[in-house]
CSV table of C-alpha atoms in Angstrom, one decimal:
chain,number,residue,atom,x,y,z
I,1,MET,CA,-0.1,0.0,0.0
I,2,SER,CA,1.2,3.4,-1.0
I,3,VAL,CA,1.0,6.3,1.5
I,4,LEU,CA,-0.8,8.2,-1.3
I,5,ASP,CA,-3.7,5.7,-0.9
I,6,LEU,CA,-4.7,7.5,2.4
I,7,ALA,CA,-5.0,10.8,0.4
I,8,ARG,CA,-8.3,12.1,-1.1
I,9,PRO,CA,-8.6,10.4,-4.6
I,10,GLU,CA,-9.8,13.7,-6.2
I,11,ILE,CA,-6.5,15.3,-5.0
I,12,ARG,CA,-4.4,12.4,-6.5
I,13,ALA,CA,-6.3,12.7,-9.7
I,14,MET,CA,-6.3,16.6,-10.1
I,15,GLN,CA,-4.4,18.4,-12.7
I,16,PRO,CA,-2.4,21.0,-10.6
I,17,TYR,CA,-2.1,24.6,-11.7
I,18,SER,CA,0.9,25.2,-13.9
I,19,SER,CA,2.4,28.5,-13.3
I,20,ALA,CA,4.4,30.7,-15.7
I,21,ARG,CA,7.6,30.1,-13.7
I,22,MET,CA,7.0,26.3,-13.6
I,23,GLU,CA,6.5,26.2,-17.4
I,24,ALA,CA,9.6,28.3,-18.3
I,25,SER,CA,12.1,29.6,-16.0
I,26,GLY,CA,14.9,30.5,-18.4
I,27,GLY,CA,15.3,33.4,-21.0
I,28,SER,CA,16.3,37.0,-20.5
I,29,ILE,CA,13.1,38.5,-21.8
I,30,LEU,CA,10.2,37.4,-19.7
I,31,LEU,CA,6.8,38.0,-21.4
I,32,ASN,CA,4.9,34.9,-20.3
I,33,ALA,CA,3.5,35.9,-16.9
I,34,ASN,CA,1.9,39.4,-17.4
I,35,GLU,CA,4.3,41.0,-15.0
I,36,SER,CA,5.5,44.6,-14.9
I,37,ALA,CA,8.7,45.4,-17.0
I,38,TRP,CA,9.8,47.8,-14.4
I,39,ALA,CA,11.2,47.2,-10.9
I,40,PRO,CA,9.3,48.9,-8.1
I,41,PRO,CA,10.9,51.6,-5.9
I,42,GLY,CA,13.4,50.3,-3.5
I,43,ASP,CA,16.0,47.5,-4.2
I,44,PRO,CA,15.7,46.5,-7.7
I,45,ALA,CA,18.2,43.6,-7.2
I,46,LEU,CA,15.4,41.6,-5.7
I,47,ASP,CA,13.4,41.7,-9.0
I,48,CYS,CA,10.1,42.0,-7.2
I,49,ASN,CA,8.4,42.9,-10.4
I,50,ARG,CA,8.8,39.3,-11.3
I,51,TYR,CA,7.1,36.2,-9.7
I,52,PRO,CA,9.4,34.3,-7.5
I,53,ASP,CA,10.3,30.6,-8.1
I,54,PRO,CA,7.6,28.5,-6.4
I,55,GLN,CA,10.3,26.4,-4.6
I,56,PRO,CA,13.5,28.4,-4.9
I,57,ARG,CA,16.4,25.9,-5.5
I,58,ALA,CA,19.0,27.7,-3.3
I,59,LEU,CA,16.7,27.8,-0.4
I,60,VAL,CA,15.3,24.1,-0.8
I,61,GLU,CA,18.9,22.8,-0.8
I,62,ALA,CA,20.0,24.9,2.1
I,63,LEU,CA,17.1,23.7,4.2
I,64,ALA,CA,17.7,20.0,3.1
I,65,ALA,CA,21.3,20.4,4.2
I,66,LEU,CA,20.3,21.9,7.5
I,67,TYR,CA,17.6,19.2,8.2
I,68,GLY,CA,19.6,16.2,6.8
I,69,VAL,CA,17.3,15.1,4.1
I,70,ARG,CA,17.2,15.1,0.3
I,71,ALA,CA,15.9,18.2,-1.6
I,72,GLY,CA,13.1,16.0,-3.0
I,73,GLN,CA,11.8,15.6,0.5
I,74,VAL,CA,11.5,19.3,1.3
I,75,LEU,CA,8.4,21.4,0.7
I,76,VAL,CA,8.8,25.1,1.7
I,77,GLY,CA,5.7,27.3,2.4
I,78,ARG,CA,4.4,30.1,4.5
I,79,GLY,CA,5.2,28.9,8.0
I,80,SER,CA,4.1,25.6,9.4
I,81,ASP,CA,0.5,26.8,9.3
I,82,GLU,CA,0.4,26.3,5.6
I,83,ALA,CA,1.9,22.9,5.7
I,84,ILE,CA,-0.8,21.8,8.4
I,85,ASP,CA,-3.5,23.2,6.1
I,86,LEU,CA,-2.1,21.4,3.0
I,87,LEU,CA,-2.0,18.1,4.8
I,88,VAL,CA,-5.6,18.4,6.2
I,89,ARG,CA,-6.9,19.3,2.7
I,90,ALA,CA,-5.0,16.5,1.0
I,91,PHE,CA,-5.9,13.8,3.3
I,92,CYS,CA,-9.2,14.5,4.9
I,93,ARG,CA,-12.5,14.4,3.0
I,94,ALA,CA,-14.9,16.9,4.3
I,95,GLY,CA,-17.5,15.3,6.7
I,96,GLU,CA,-15.9,11.9,6.4
I,97,ASP,CA,-12.2,11.9,7.6
I,98,ALA,CA,-10.6,13.1,10.9
I,99,ILE,CA,-7.4,14.1,12.6
I,100,ALA,CA,-6.1,13.0,16.0
I,101,ILE,CA,-4.5,15.6,18.5
I,102,GLN,CA,-3.3,15.4,22.1
I,103,PRO,CA,-4.6,18.6,24.0
I,104,PRO,CA,-3.3,20.8,25.3
I,105,THR,CA,-1.5,21.4,22.0
I,106,PHE,CA,-1.0,23.9,19.2
I,107,GLY,CA,-4.4,25.3,18.2
I,108,MET,CA,-3.9,25.4,14.3
I,109,TYR,CA,-4.4,21.6,14.0
I,110,ALA,CA,-8.0,21.9,15.1
I,111,VAL,CA,-8.6,25.1,13.2
I,112,CYS,CA,-7.6,23.6,10.0
I,113,ALA,CA,-9.6,20.5,10.6
I,114,HIS,CA,-12.7,22.8,11.3
I,115,VAL,CA,-12.1,24.7,8.0
I,116,GLN,CA,-12.1,21.4,6.1
I,117,ASN,CA,-15.1,20.0,8.1
I,118,ALA,CA,-12.9,17.1,9.3
I,119,GLY,CA,-13.4,15.4,12.7
I,120,ILE,CA,-11.2,15.8,15.6
I,121,VAL,CA,-10.4,12.9,17.9
I,122,GLU,CA,-8.9,14.3,21.1
I,123,VAL,CA,-6.6,12.1,23.4
I,124,PRO,CA,-5.7,14.4,26.2
I,125,LEU,CA,-2.0,14.3,27.5
I,126,ALA,CA,-1.3,12.7,30.8
I,127,ALA,CA,-1.4,14.9,33.9
I,128,ASP,CA,2.3,15.6,33.6
I,129,PHE,CA,1.7,16.6,30.0
I,130,LEU,CA,3.5,13.5,28.7
I,131,LEU,CA,2.2,11.6,25.6
I,132,ASP,CA,0.5,8.1,26.2
I,133,VAL,CA,1.1,6.1,23.0
I,134,ASP,CA,-1.3,3.3,24.0
I,135,ALA,CA,-4.1,5.9,24.6
I,136,VAL,CA,-3.5,7.4,21.2
I,137,LEU,CA,-3.6,4.2,19.4
I,138,ALA,CA,-6.6,2.9,21.3
I,139,ALA,CA,-8.6,6.0,20.3
I,140,LEU,CA,-8.0,6.1,16.7
I,141,THR,CA,-10.8,5.1,14.3
I,142,PRO,CA,-10.6,4.3,10.7
I,143,ALA,CA,-11.6,7.8,9.9
I,144,VAL,CA,-8.3,9.2,11.3
I,145,LYS,CA,-5.9,10.1,8.4
I,146,LEU,CA,-3.6,12.5,10.2
I,147,VAL,CA,-2.1,12.1,13.8
I,148,PHE,CA,-0.4,15.4,15.0
I,149,VAL,CA,2.3,15.2,17.5
I,150,CYS,CA,4.0,18.4,18.7
I,151,THR,CA,7.5,18.0,20.3
I,152,PRO,CA,8.4,19.9,22.4
I,153,ASN,CA,4.8,20.5,22.8
I,154,ASN,CA,3.2,24.0,22.8
I,155,PRO,CA,2.1,25.2,25.3
I,156,SER,CA,3.4,22.8,27.8
I,157,GLY,CA,7.1,22.4,26.5
I,158,ARG,CA,7.4,18.7,27.1
I,159,LEU,CA,9.1,16.4,24.7
I,160,VAL,CA,7.8,13.3,22.9
I,161,SER,CA,10.7,10.8,22.9
I,162,ALA,CA,12.2,9.4,19.7
I,163,ALA,CA,11.1,5.8,20.7
I,164,GLN,CA,7.5,7.0,21.1
I,165,VAL,CA,7.6,8.7,17.6
I,166,GLU,CA,9.0,5.6,15.9
I,167,ARG,CA,6.5,3.4,17.7
I,168,LEU,CA,3.6,5.6,16.4
I,169,ALA,CA,5.0,5.6,13.0
I,170,GLN,CA,5.2,1.9,12.9
I,171,ALA,CA,1.7,1.4,14.2
I,172,LEU,CA,0.1,3.9,12.0
I,173,ALA,CA,1.7,2.5,8.7
I,174,GLY,CA,-1.1,1.9,6.2
I,175,ARG,CA,-3.5,3.6,8.4
I,176,ALA,CA,-2.5,7.3,8.8
I,177,LEU,CA,0.1,9.8,8.5
I,178,LEU,CA,2.0,10.7,11.6
I,179,VAL,CA,2.8,14.5,11.7
I,180,VAL,CA,5.6,15.5,14.0
I,181,ASP,CA,5.6,19.3,14.5
I,182,GLU,CA,9.2,20.2,15.6
I,183,ALA,CA,8.8,24.1,15.7
I,184,TYR,CA,10.8,24.2,19.0
I,185,ILE,CA,13.1,21.3,18.4
I,186,GLU,CA,16.3,23.5,18.3
I,187,PHE,CA,15.9,24.6,21.8
I,188,ALA,CA,15.7,21.0,22.9
I,189,ASP,CA,18.2,18.4,24.1
I,190,ALA,CA,16.8,15.9,21.5
I,191,ALA,CA,17.4,15.0,17.9
I,192,SER,CA,14.9,15.5,15.0
I,193,ALA,CA,12.7,12.7,13.8
I,194,ALA,CA,13.7,13.7,10.3
I,195,PRO,CA,16.2,10.8,9.7
I,196,LEU,CA,13.2,8.4,10.2
I,197,ILE,CA,11.5,9.6,6.9
I,198,ASP,CA,13.5,7.2,4.8
I,199,ARG,CA,12.2,4.3,7.0
I,200,TYR,CA,8.5,5.4,7.3
I,201,GLU,CA,6.8,6.7,4.3
I,202,ASN,CA,3.8,7.8,6.5
I,203,LEU,CA,6.1,10.2,8.6
I,204,VAL,CA,6.0,13.9,8.1
I,205,VAL,CA,8.1,16.4,10.0
I,206,LEU,CA,7.4,20.1,10.3
I,207,ARG,CA,10.0,22.6,10.9
I,208,THR,CA,10.2,26.5,10.9
I,209,LEU,CA,12.5,29.3,10.6
I,210,SER,CA,10.2,31.4,12.9
I,211,LYS,CA,11.6,30.5,16.4
I,212,ALA,CA,15.2,29.7,16.5
I,213,TRP,CA,16.1,31.4,13.3
I,214,ALA,CA,14.4,34.7,14.3
I,215,LEU,CA,12.3,34.8,11.0
I,216,ALA,CA,8.8,34.9,12.3
I,217,GLY,CA,8.0,37.8,10.2
I,218,ALA,CA,9.3,36.2,7.0
I,219,ARG,CA,6.9,33.2,7.3
I,220,ILE,CA,9.2,30.3,6.2
I,221,GLY,CA,8.0,26.8,7.1
I,222,THR,CA,9.3,23.5,5.9
I,223,LEU,CA,7.5,20.3,5.6
I,224,LEU,CA,9.9,17.1,5.4
I,225,ALA,CA,8.4,13.9,3.9
I,226,SER,CA,8.7,11.3,1.3
I,227,GLU,CA,8.9,12.5,-2.2
I,228,ALA,CA,5.5,11.1,-2.8
I,229,VAL,CA,3.9,13.2,-0.1
I,230,VAL,CA,5.8,16.4,-1.2
I,231,GLY,CA,4.7,15.8,-4.8
I,232,LEU,CA,1.1,15.3,-3.8
I,233,LEU,CA,1.1,18.6,-1.6
I,234,ARG,CA,2.7,20.6,-4.4
I,235,ARG,CA,-0.5,20.0,-6.5
I,236,ILE,CA,-2.4,22.1,-4.2
I,237,LEU,CA,0.3,24.5,-3.0
I,238,ALA,CA,-0.2,28.1,-4.0
I,239,PRO,CA,1.5,29.0,-7.3
I,240,TYR,CA,3.9,31.6,-5.6
I,241,PRO,CA,4.2,31.0,-1.7
I,242,LEU,CA,7.6,32.5,-1.1
I,243,PRO,CA,8.1,36.3,-1.6
I,244,ARG,CA,11.5,37.1,-2.9
I,245,PRO,CA,12.4,39.2,0.2
I,246,CYS,CA,11.5,36.5,2.5
I,247,VAL,CA,13.7,34.1,0.5
I,248,ALA,CA,16.6,36.4,0.7
I,249,LEU,CA,16.2,36.7,4.4
I,250,ALA,CA,16.0,33.0,4.9
I,251,LEU,CA,19.2,32.3,2.9
I,252,GLU,CA,21.1,35.0,4.7
I,253,ALA,CA,19.9,33.4,8.0
I,254,LEU,CA,21.1,30.0,6.8
I,255,SER,CA,24.6,31.3,5.7
I,256,PRO,CA,27.6,30.2,7.8
I,257,GLU,CA,27.5,33.6,9.7
I,258,GLY,CA,23.7,33.4,10.1
I,259,GLN,CA,24.1,30.0,11.6
I,260,ARG,CA,26.9,31.2,13.9
I,261,VAL,CA,24.7,33.9,15.2
I,262,ALA,CA,21.6,31.6,15.6
I,263,ARG,CA,23.7,29.1,17.7
I,264,GLY,CA,24.7,31.9,20.1
I,265,HIS,CA,21.2,32.9,20.6
I,266,LEU,CA,20.1,29.4,21.2
I,267,ALA,CA,22.7,29.1,23.8
I,268,THR,CA,21.5,32.3,25.5
I,269,VAL,CA,17.9,31.0,25.4
I,270,ARG,CA,18.8,27.7,27.0
I,271,GLU,CA,20.8,29.5,29.8
I,272,GLN,CA,18.0,31.9,30.5
I,273,ARG,CA,15.3,29.3,30.4
I,274,GLU,CA,17.1,27.6,33.4
I,275,ARG,CA,17.7,30.8,35.1
I,276,MET,CA,14.0,31.8,34.7
I,277,ARG,CA,12.7,28.4,35.7
I,278,ALA,CA,14.5,28.7,39.0
I,279,ALA,CA,13.7,32.4,39.6
I,280,LEU,CA,10.0,32.0,38.8
I,281,ALA,CA,9.7,28.9,41.0
I,282,ALA,CA,11.0,30.9,44.0
I,283,LEU,CA,8.5,33.6,43.6
I,284,PRO,CA,5.4,33.8,46.0
I,285,GLY,CA,2.2,33.1,44.2
I,286,VAL,CA,3.9,30.7,41.7
I,287,ARG,CA,2.5,27.3,42.2
I,288,GLU,CA,4.8,25.5,39.6
I,289,VAL,CA,7.0,26.0,36.6
I,290,LEU,CA,6.5,23.1,34.2
I,291,PRO,CA,9.5,21.4,32.5
I,292,SER,CA,10.2,22.8,29.1
I,293,GLN,CA,12.5,22.1,26.2
I,294,ALA,CA,11.2,24.9,24.2
I,295,ASN,CA,11.9,28.6,24.3
I,296,PHE,CA,9.1,29.3,26.8
I,297,LEU,CA,7.8,28.3,30.2
I,298,ALA,CA,4.3,27.4,31.2
I,299,VAL,CA,3.9,28.8,34.8
I,300,ARG,CA,1.1,28.0,37.2
I,301,PHE,CA,0.0,30.8,39.4
I,302,GLU,CA,-2.2,31.2,42.5
I,303,ASP,CA,-4.0,33.9,40.6
I,304,ALA,CA,-2.9,33.8,36.9
I,305,GLY,CA,-5.4,36.5,35.9
I,306,ALA,CA,-3.9,38.9,38.5
I,307,ALA,CA,-0.4,38.1,37.3
I,308,TYR,CA,-1.3,38.5,33.5
I,309,ARG,CA,-3.0,41.9,34.4
I,310,CYS,CA,0.1,43.0,36.3
I,311,LEU,CA,2.5,42.2,33.7
I,312,PHE,CA,0.2,43.8,31.0
I,313,GLU,CA,-0.1,47.1,32.9
I,314,ALA,CA,3.8,47.2,33.2
I,315,GLY,CA,4.0,46.7,29.4
I,316,VAL,CA,4.9,43.1,29.4
I,317,VAL,CA,2.6,40.8,27.3
I,318,VAL,CA,2.6,37.1,28.1
I,319,ARG,CA,0.4,34.3,26.7
I,320,ASP,CA,-2.7,33.5,28.7
I,321,VAL,CA,-3.2,29.8,28.3
I,322,ARG,CA,-5.9,29.2,31.0
I,323,ARG,CA,-8.3,28.1,28.2
I,324,TYR,CA,-6.2,24.9,27.4
I,325,ALA,CA,-7.0,21.6,29.1
I,326,GLY,CA,-4.9,21.1,32.3
I,327,LEU,CA,-3.6,24.7,32.3
I,328,GLY,CA,-6.5,26.6,33.9
I,329,ASP,CA,-4.1,28.4,36.3
I,330,ALA,CA,-1.1,29.0,33.8
I,331,LEU,CA,0.5,31.6,31.8
I,332,ARG,CA,3.1,30.9,28.9
I,333,ILE,CA,6.2,33.1,29.2
I,334,THR,CA,8.5,33.3,26.3
I,335,ILE,CA,12.2,33.5,27.1
I,336,GLY,CA,13.4,36.9,26.0
I,337,SER,CA,16.5,38.8,26.2
I,338,VAL,CA,18.3,39.0,29.6
I,339,GLU,CA,16.9,42.5,30.1
I,340,GLU,CA,13.3,41.4,29.2
I,341,ASN,CA,13.6,38.6,31.5
I,342,ASP,CA,14.8,40.8,34.4
I,343,ARG,CA,11.8,42.9,33.8
I,344,VAL,CA,9.3,39.9,34.1
I,345,LEU,CA,10.9,38.8,37.3
I,346,ALA,CA,10.9,42.4,38.7
I,347,VAL,CA,7.3,43.0,37.9
I,348,LEU,CA,6.1,39.7,39.4
I,349,ASP,CA,8.4,40.1,42.4
I,350,GLY,CA,6.9,43.6,43.0
I,351,ALA,CA,3.4,42.4,42.7
I,352,SER,CA,3.9,39.6,45.2
I,353,THR,CA,5.6,42.0,47.5
I,354,GLU,CA,2.8,44.6,47.2
I,355,GLY,CA,0.2,41.7,47.7
I,356,ARG,CA,2.0,40.6,50.9
I,357,ALA,CA,2.0,44.2,52.3
I,358,VAL,CA,-1.8,44.6,51.5
I,359,ALA,CA,-2.6,41.3,53.2
I,360,GLU,CA,-0.6,42.2,56.2
I,361,GLY,CA,-2.2,45.6,56.5
I,362,THR,CA,-5.6,44.1,56.3
I,363,VAL,CA,-4.8,41.6,59.0
I,364,SER,CA,-3.4,44.5,61.3
I,365,GLY,CA,-6.4,46.6,60.7
I,366,GLY,CA,-8.8,43.7,61.5
I,367,THR,CA,-7.1,43.0,65.0
I,368,ALA,CA,-6.6,46.7,66.1
């Protein structure tokens, strides 16, 4: 059985759109795409009056080298969000098929499923936010075509082990695709699942330049999968998903100097993550700082709403994750620069000091 047998038959059979750049990329006089002959104001070297290559070779090869796969196993798009949407649209028939997720987790899996009118099978993480492979496999129905696993998980920060990923890939062969979202893997003490792609045709790995590579504003996401899956998704990919300026920024970030800078930032984040974990855990009003292998910490508070308001009023915006299962008392705090982290600690420490003073004053006034 081919992994493509899991895809929607109408997607497999469709004739993809053929863009002008796909049909002819050579030549010095380009009159096949109804473009402007004049470059726009600004930097004409980017040739933004011309449509970009749908999958720029230099960027695809740089990403393949970075992630340790072949160029044919790479599909580049507008962040991981686009890859998630493409997978759901290609493999889930509206009103018939489903995805499986383990809440609390990244919300876009469910959003894309809802847009496609696909079902959602939820298998909650354990109380310690670890993945239960047996529970996932037991909950699956024949309708499930995609199983999303986020590692490190967002918003909890916990890893899924390589052994668990491989066990799922084996168990799902011929049944569903396993989609491993590694948006935060660079911050973790763990290896990517990408080397397993050659062994498991049903394995898909998602990577991004938004986090560790500091290109959230450029929207460069990468899907790693078998050539068959990549070829299928290219059928429904937008004709020109990658703006030329974004490609240029990505290539600069992936240059030797760019990689050196990124490695320095990663080391700082890891150091600051440990520092913030210890400092936050010592603050009054903090119940727990969850273990994290990402660039954020999920923090349980005695009063998360008050902590959020205190930070917001001081100009510090963190993520309120109280709506997520099992995190009704938590905020997610990104690891920032040293100065930004200092500010978070100072604000929360000041709030707890003020709270203690008010409480003590109330007690004194009541007994006088």
